[in-house]
Coordinates of C-alpha atoms in Angstrom, one line a residue:
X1 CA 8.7 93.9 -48.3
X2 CA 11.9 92.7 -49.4
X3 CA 14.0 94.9 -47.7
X4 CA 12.3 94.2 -44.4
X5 CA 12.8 90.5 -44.8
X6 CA 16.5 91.0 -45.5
X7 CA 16.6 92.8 -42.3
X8 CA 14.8 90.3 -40.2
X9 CA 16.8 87.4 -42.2
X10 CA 20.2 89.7 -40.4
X11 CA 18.3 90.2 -37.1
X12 CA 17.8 86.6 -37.1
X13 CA 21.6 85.9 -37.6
X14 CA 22.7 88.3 -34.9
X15 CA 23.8 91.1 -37.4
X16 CA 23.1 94.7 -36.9
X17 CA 20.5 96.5 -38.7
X18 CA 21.7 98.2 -41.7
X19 CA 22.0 101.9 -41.9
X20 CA 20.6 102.6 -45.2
X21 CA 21.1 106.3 -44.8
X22 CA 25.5 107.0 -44.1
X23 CA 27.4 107.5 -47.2
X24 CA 30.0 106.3 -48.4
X25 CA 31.9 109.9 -47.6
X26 CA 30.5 109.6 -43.7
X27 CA 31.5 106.3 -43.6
X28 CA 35.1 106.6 -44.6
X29 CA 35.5 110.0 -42.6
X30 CA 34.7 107.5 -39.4
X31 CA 36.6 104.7 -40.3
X32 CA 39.5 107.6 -40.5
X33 CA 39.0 108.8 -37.1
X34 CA 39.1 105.5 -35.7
X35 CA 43.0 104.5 -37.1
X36 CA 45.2 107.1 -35.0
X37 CA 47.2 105.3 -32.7
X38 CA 46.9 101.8 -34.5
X39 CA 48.4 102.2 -37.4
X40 CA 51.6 104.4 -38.7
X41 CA 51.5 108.1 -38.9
X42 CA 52.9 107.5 -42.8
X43 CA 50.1 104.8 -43.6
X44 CA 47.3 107.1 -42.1
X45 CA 48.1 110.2 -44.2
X46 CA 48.4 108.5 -47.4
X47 CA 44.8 106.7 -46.4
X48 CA 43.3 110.5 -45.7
X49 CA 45.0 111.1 -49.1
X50 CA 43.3 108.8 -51.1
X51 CA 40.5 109.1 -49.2
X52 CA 40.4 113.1 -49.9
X53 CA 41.9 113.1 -53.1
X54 CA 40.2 110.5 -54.9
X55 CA 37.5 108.4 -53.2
X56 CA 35.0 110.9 -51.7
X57 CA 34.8 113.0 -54.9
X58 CA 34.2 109.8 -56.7
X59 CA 32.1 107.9 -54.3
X60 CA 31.4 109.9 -51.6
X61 CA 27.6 110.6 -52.4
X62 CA 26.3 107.2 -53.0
X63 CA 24.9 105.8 -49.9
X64 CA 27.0 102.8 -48.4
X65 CA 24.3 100.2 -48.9
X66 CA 23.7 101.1 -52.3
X67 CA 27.5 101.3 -53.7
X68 CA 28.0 99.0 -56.8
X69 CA 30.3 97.1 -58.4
X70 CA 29.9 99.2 -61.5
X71 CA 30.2 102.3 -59.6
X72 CA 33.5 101.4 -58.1
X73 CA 34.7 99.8 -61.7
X74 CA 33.4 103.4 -63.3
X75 CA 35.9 105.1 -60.7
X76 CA 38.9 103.1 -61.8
X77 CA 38.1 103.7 -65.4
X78 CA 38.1 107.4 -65.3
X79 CA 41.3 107.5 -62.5
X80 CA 43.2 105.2 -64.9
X81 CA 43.1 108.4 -67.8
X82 CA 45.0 110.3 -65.6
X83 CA 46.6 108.3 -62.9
X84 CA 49.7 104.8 -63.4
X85 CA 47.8 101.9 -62.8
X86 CA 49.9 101.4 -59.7
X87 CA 48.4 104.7 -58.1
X88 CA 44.8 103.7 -59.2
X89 CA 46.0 100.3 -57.4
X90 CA 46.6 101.9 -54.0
X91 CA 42.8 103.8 -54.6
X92 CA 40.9 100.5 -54.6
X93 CA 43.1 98.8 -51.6
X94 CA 42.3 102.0 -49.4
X95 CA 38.8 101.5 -50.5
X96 CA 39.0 97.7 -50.3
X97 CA 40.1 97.6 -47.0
X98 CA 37.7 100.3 -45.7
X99 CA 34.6 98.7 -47.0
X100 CA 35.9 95.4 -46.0
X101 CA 36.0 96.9 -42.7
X102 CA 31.8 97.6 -43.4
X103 CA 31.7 94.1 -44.3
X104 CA 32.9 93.0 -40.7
X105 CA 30.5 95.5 -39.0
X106 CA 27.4 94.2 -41.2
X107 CA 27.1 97.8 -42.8
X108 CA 27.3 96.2 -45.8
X109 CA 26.7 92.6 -47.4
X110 CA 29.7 92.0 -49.6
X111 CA 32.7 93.8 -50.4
X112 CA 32.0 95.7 -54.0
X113 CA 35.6 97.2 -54.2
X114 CA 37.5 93.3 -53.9
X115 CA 34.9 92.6 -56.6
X116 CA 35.9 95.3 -59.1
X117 CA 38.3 94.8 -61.8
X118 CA 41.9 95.7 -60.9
X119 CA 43.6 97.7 -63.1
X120 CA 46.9 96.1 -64.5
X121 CA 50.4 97.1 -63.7
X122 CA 52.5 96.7 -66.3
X123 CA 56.2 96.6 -64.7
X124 CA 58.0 99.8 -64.9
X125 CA 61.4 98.7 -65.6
X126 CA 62.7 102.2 -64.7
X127 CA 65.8 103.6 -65.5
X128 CA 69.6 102.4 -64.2
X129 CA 73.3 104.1 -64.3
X130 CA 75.8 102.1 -66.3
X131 CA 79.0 100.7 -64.6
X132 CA 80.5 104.3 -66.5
X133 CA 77.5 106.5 -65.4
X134 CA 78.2 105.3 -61.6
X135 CA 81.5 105.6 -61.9
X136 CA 81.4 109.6 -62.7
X137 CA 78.5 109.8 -60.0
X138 CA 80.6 108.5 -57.2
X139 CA 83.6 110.7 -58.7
X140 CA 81.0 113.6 -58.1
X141 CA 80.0 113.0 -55.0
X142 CA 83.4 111.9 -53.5
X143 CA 84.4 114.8 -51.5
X144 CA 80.7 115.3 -50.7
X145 CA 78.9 115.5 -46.9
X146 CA 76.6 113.4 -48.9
X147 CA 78.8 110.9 -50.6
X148 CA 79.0 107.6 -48.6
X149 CA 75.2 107.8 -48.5
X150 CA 75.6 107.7 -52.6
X151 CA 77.8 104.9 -52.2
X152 CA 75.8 103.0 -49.8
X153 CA 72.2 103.3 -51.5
X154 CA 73.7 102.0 -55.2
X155 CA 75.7 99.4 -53.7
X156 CA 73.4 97.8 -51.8
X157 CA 70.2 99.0 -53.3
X158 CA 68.8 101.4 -50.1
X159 CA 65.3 102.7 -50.0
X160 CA 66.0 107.0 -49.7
X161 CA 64.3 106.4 -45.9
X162 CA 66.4 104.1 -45.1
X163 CA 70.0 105.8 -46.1
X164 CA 69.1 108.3 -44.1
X165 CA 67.6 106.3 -40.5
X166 CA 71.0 104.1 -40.7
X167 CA 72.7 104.4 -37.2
X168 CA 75.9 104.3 -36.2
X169 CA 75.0 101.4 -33.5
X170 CA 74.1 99.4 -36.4
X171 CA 77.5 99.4 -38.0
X172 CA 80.4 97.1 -36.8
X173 CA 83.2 98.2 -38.8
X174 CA 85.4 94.6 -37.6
X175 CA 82.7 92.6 -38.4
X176 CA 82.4 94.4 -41.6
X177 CA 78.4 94.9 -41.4
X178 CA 75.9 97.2 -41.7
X179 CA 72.2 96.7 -40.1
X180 CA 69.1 98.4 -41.9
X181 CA 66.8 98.7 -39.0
X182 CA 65.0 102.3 -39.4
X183 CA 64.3 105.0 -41.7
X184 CA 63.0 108.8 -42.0
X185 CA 60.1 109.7 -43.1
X186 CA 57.8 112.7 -43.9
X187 CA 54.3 112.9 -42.0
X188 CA 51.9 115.5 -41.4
X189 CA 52.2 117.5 -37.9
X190 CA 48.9 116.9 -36.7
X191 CA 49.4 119.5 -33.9
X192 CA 47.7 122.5 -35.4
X193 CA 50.1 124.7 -32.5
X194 CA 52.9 123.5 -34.0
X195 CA 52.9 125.7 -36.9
X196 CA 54.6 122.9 -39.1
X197 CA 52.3 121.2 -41.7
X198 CA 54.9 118.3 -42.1
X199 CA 58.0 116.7 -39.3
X200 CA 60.4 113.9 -39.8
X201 CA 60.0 110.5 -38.0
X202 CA 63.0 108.3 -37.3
X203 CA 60.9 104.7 -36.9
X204 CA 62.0 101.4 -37.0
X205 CA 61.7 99.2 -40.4
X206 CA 57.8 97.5 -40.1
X207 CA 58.8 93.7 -41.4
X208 CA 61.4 91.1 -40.9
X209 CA 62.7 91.1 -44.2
X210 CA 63.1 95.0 -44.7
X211 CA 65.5 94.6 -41.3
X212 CA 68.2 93.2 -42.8
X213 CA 71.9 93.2 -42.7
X214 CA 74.4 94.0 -45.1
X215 CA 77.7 92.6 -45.5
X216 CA 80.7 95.0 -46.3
X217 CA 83.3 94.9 -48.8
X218 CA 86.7 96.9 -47.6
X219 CA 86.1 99.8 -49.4
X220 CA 82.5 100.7 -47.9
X221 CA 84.3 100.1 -44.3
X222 CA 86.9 102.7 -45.2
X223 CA 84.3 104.5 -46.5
X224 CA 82.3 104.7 -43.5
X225 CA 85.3 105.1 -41.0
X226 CA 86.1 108.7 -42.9
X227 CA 82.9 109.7 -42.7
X228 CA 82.7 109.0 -39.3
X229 CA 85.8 111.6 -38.9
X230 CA 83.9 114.0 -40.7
X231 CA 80.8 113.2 -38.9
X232 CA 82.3 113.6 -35.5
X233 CA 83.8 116.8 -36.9
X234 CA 80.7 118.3 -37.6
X235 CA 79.2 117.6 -34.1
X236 CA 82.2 119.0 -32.7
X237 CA 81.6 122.2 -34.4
X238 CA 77.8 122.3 -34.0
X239 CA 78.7 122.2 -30.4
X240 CA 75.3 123.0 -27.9
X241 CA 73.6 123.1 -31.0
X242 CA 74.2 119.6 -31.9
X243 CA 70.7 116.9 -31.2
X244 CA 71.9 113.3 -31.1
X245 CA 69.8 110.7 -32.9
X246 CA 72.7 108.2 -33.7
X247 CA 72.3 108.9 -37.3
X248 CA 75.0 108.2 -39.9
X249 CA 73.6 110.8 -42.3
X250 CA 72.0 113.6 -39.9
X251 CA 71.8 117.5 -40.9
X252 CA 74.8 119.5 -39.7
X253 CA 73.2 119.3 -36.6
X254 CA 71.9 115.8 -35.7
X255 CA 68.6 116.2 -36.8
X256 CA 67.5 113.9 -39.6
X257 CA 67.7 115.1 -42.9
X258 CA 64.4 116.0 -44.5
X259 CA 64.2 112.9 -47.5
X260 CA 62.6 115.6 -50.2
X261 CA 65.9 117.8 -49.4
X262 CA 68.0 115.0 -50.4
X263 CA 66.1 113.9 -53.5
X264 CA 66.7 118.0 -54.6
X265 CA 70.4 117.6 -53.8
X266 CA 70.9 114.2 -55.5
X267 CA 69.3 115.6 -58.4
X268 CA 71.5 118.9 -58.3
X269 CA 74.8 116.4 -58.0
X270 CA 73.3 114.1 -60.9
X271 CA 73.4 117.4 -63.4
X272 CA 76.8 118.5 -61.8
X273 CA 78.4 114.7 -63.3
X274 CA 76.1 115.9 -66.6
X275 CA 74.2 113.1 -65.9
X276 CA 71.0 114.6 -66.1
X277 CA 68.5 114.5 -63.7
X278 CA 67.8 111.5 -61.6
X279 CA 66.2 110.8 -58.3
X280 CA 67.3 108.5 -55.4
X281 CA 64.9 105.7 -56.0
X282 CA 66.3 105.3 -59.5
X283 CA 69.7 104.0 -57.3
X284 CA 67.6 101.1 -55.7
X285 CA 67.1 100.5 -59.5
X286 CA 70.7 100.6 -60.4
X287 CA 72.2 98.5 -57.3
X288 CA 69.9 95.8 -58.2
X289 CA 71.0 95.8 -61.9
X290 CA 74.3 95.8 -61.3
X291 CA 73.9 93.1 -59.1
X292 CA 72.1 90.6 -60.9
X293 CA 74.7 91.9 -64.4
X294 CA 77.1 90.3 -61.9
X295 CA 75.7 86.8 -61.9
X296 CA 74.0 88.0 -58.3
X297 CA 71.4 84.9 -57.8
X298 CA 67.8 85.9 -57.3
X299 CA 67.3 85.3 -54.1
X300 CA 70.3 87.1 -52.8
X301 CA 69.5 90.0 -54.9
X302 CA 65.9 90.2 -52.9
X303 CA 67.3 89.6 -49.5
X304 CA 69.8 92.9 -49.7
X305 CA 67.1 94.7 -51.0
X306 CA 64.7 93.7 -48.6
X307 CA 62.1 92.6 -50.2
X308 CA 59.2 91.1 -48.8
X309 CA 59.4 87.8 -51.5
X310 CA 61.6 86.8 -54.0
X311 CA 58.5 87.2 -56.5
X312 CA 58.5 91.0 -56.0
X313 CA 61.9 90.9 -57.1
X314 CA 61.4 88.8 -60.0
X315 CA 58.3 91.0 -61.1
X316 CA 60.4 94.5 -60.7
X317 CA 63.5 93.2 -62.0
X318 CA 62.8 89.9 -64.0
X319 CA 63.4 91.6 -66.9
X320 CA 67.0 91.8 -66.6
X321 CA 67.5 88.3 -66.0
X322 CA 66.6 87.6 -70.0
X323 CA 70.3 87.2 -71.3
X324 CA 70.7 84.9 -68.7
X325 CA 68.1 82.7 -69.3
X326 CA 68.8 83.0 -72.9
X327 CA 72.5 81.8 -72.5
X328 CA 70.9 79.0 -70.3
X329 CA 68.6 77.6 -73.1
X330 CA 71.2 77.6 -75.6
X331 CA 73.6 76.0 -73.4
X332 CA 71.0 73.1 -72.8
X333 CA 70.0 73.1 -76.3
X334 CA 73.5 73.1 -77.8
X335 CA 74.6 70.3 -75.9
X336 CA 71.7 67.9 -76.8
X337 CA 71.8 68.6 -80.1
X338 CA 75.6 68.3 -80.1
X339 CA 76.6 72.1 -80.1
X340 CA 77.6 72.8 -76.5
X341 CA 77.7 76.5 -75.5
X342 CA 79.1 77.8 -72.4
X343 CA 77.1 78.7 -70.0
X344 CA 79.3 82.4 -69.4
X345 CA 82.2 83.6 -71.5
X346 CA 85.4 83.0 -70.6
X347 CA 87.7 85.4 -69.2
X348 CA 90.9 85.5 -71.6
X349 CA 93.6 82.8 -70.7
X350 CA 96.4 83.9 -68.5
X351 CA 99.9 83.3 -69.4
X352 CA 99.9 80.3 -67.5
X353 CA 97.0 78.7 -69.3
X354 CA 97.1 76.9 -72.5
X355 CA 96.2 78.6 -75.2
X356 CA 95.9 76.0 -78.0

């Protein structure tokens, strides 16, 4: 009786009559088939993923109107065994925003997967080259097809995607600037004639912040300018064969360079410097060290890497900022109680400088 007077209770309020019989498996298999077309061919693998991977064989027998809370938070306990907390993080949005989604279309009457405890991500401060390590990367990769790309991404910080979708229009060598406006990714060929399971995309950077421009010291510039030599070079001798995409950093033949292939050859000319293996991302990680070891304020350390908000650069890389606000308190604290302390070290006094 109480299950019918729920139902009329929903009739009453214009809501449709709950199917008590999909499950949660049928149910996220249609909300799937429902998201080509309206959302990125990147975001929609990585949702059938998770949704393959990880959420039916956990979930995908319970019916839809009888998922719980502790079912959900059972899920998450055995995933976090196995998976970082930041991958069982992306689990429970998928499922958050599907069942939300179930919410809307009165499937179901609350949301059991916004309800459940979210695991806790404990920042991974991640590894970074020293000023010296850099220094014997970029004296590696010098002479390399490759190299300006290195130079670029632990400058300024660049996502692997989006060293490799920077175009030549974007780059005004007088100006000295260099607009981040696409990158390449990896998605799955969904044409099964095509005999591929997986094709690069060249699409255009999703969020004001992440389109961003970069400003150029003299050396990048000249950097850049003998690449472009080399560059034009290389489509000279490709000839016919040669597919324009207005890429900076194509394959010998135009066509966007495959991301994975890059992470094996950075990793190849990391062990060549006898540095050891180390993967693209971990130069995002060293640009922004380096930067904020500089004195680089905050703000302008999250803009260049284009970051959504200032907070996620403070969570990722907050860490780093501790000598600074440790040289800050002392400086306040030595000069009310009479002991100033600079706020930075000195450089060494030039000859024309008193020394007494």
């Amino acid at each position: 009786m109480e299950k019918v007077r729920k139902i009329r209770e929903g009739i009453a309020k214009g809501l449709p009559v709950p199917d008590d019989k999909i499950t949660v498996g049928a149910f996220l298999d249609r909300l799937l088939s429902t998201l080509p077309g309206h959302i990125a061919d990147s975001t929609l693998d990585d949702y059938e993923d998770t949704v393959r991977l990880h959420l039916r064989p956990g979930l995908g027998r319970h019916k839809l109107t009888a998922l719980t809370v502790a079912h959900v938070d059972a899920l998450w306990q055995v995933k976090r065994a196995t998976y970082k907390p930041n991958s069982v993080r992306i689990m429970r949005a998928v499922l958050r925003k599907a069942l939300g989604q179930a919410e809307r279309e009165g499937l179901v009457a609350r949301n059991v997967a916004a309800l459940s405890i979210p695991p806790r991500i404990n920042t991974d401060e991640g590894r970074t080259l020293t000023v010296d390590q850099s220094r014997t990367l970029l004296d590696q990769v010098a002479e390399h097809r490759m190299g300006t790309l290195v130079l670029l991404s632990l400058i300024f910080g660049l996502r692997r995607g989006e060293a490799l979708g920077l175009m030549w229009s974007d780059f005004g060598s007088e100006a000295r600037t260099l607009r981040v406006t696409h990158a390449v990714k990896r998605v799955k060929t969904r044409d099964a004639d095509s005999g591929r399971k997986i094709r690069l995309l060249i699409s255009e950077l999703k969020t004001r912040k992440s389109r961003r421009t970069l400003c150029l010291t003299p050396e990048p510039v000249d950097a850049l300018k003998r690449h472009r030599g080399a560059h034009n070079r290389e489509r000279l001798e490709a000839g016919q064969e040669w597919t324009e995409h207005g890429l900076i950093f194509p394959t010998a033949f135009g066509n966007p360079s495959d991301p994975d292939t890059f992470s094996h050859l950075f990793s190849k000319l990391a062990r060549k410097a006898e540095l050891g293996h180390w993967h693209p991302h971990e130069l995002r990680h060293s640009g922004a060290s380096l930067m904020l070891a500089q004195g680089t304020p905050l703000h302008v350390v999250s803009d260049v890497l284009g970051h959504a908000s200032i907070a996620i650069t403070k969570d990722v890389y907050g860490h780093l900022m501790e000598g600074d606000k440790r040289a800050a308190t002392e400086a306040i604290s030595g000069a009310l109680l009479g002991r100033p302390v600079p706020l930075a070290p000195r450089l060494a006094p030039t000859d024309t400088e008193e020394t007494g």
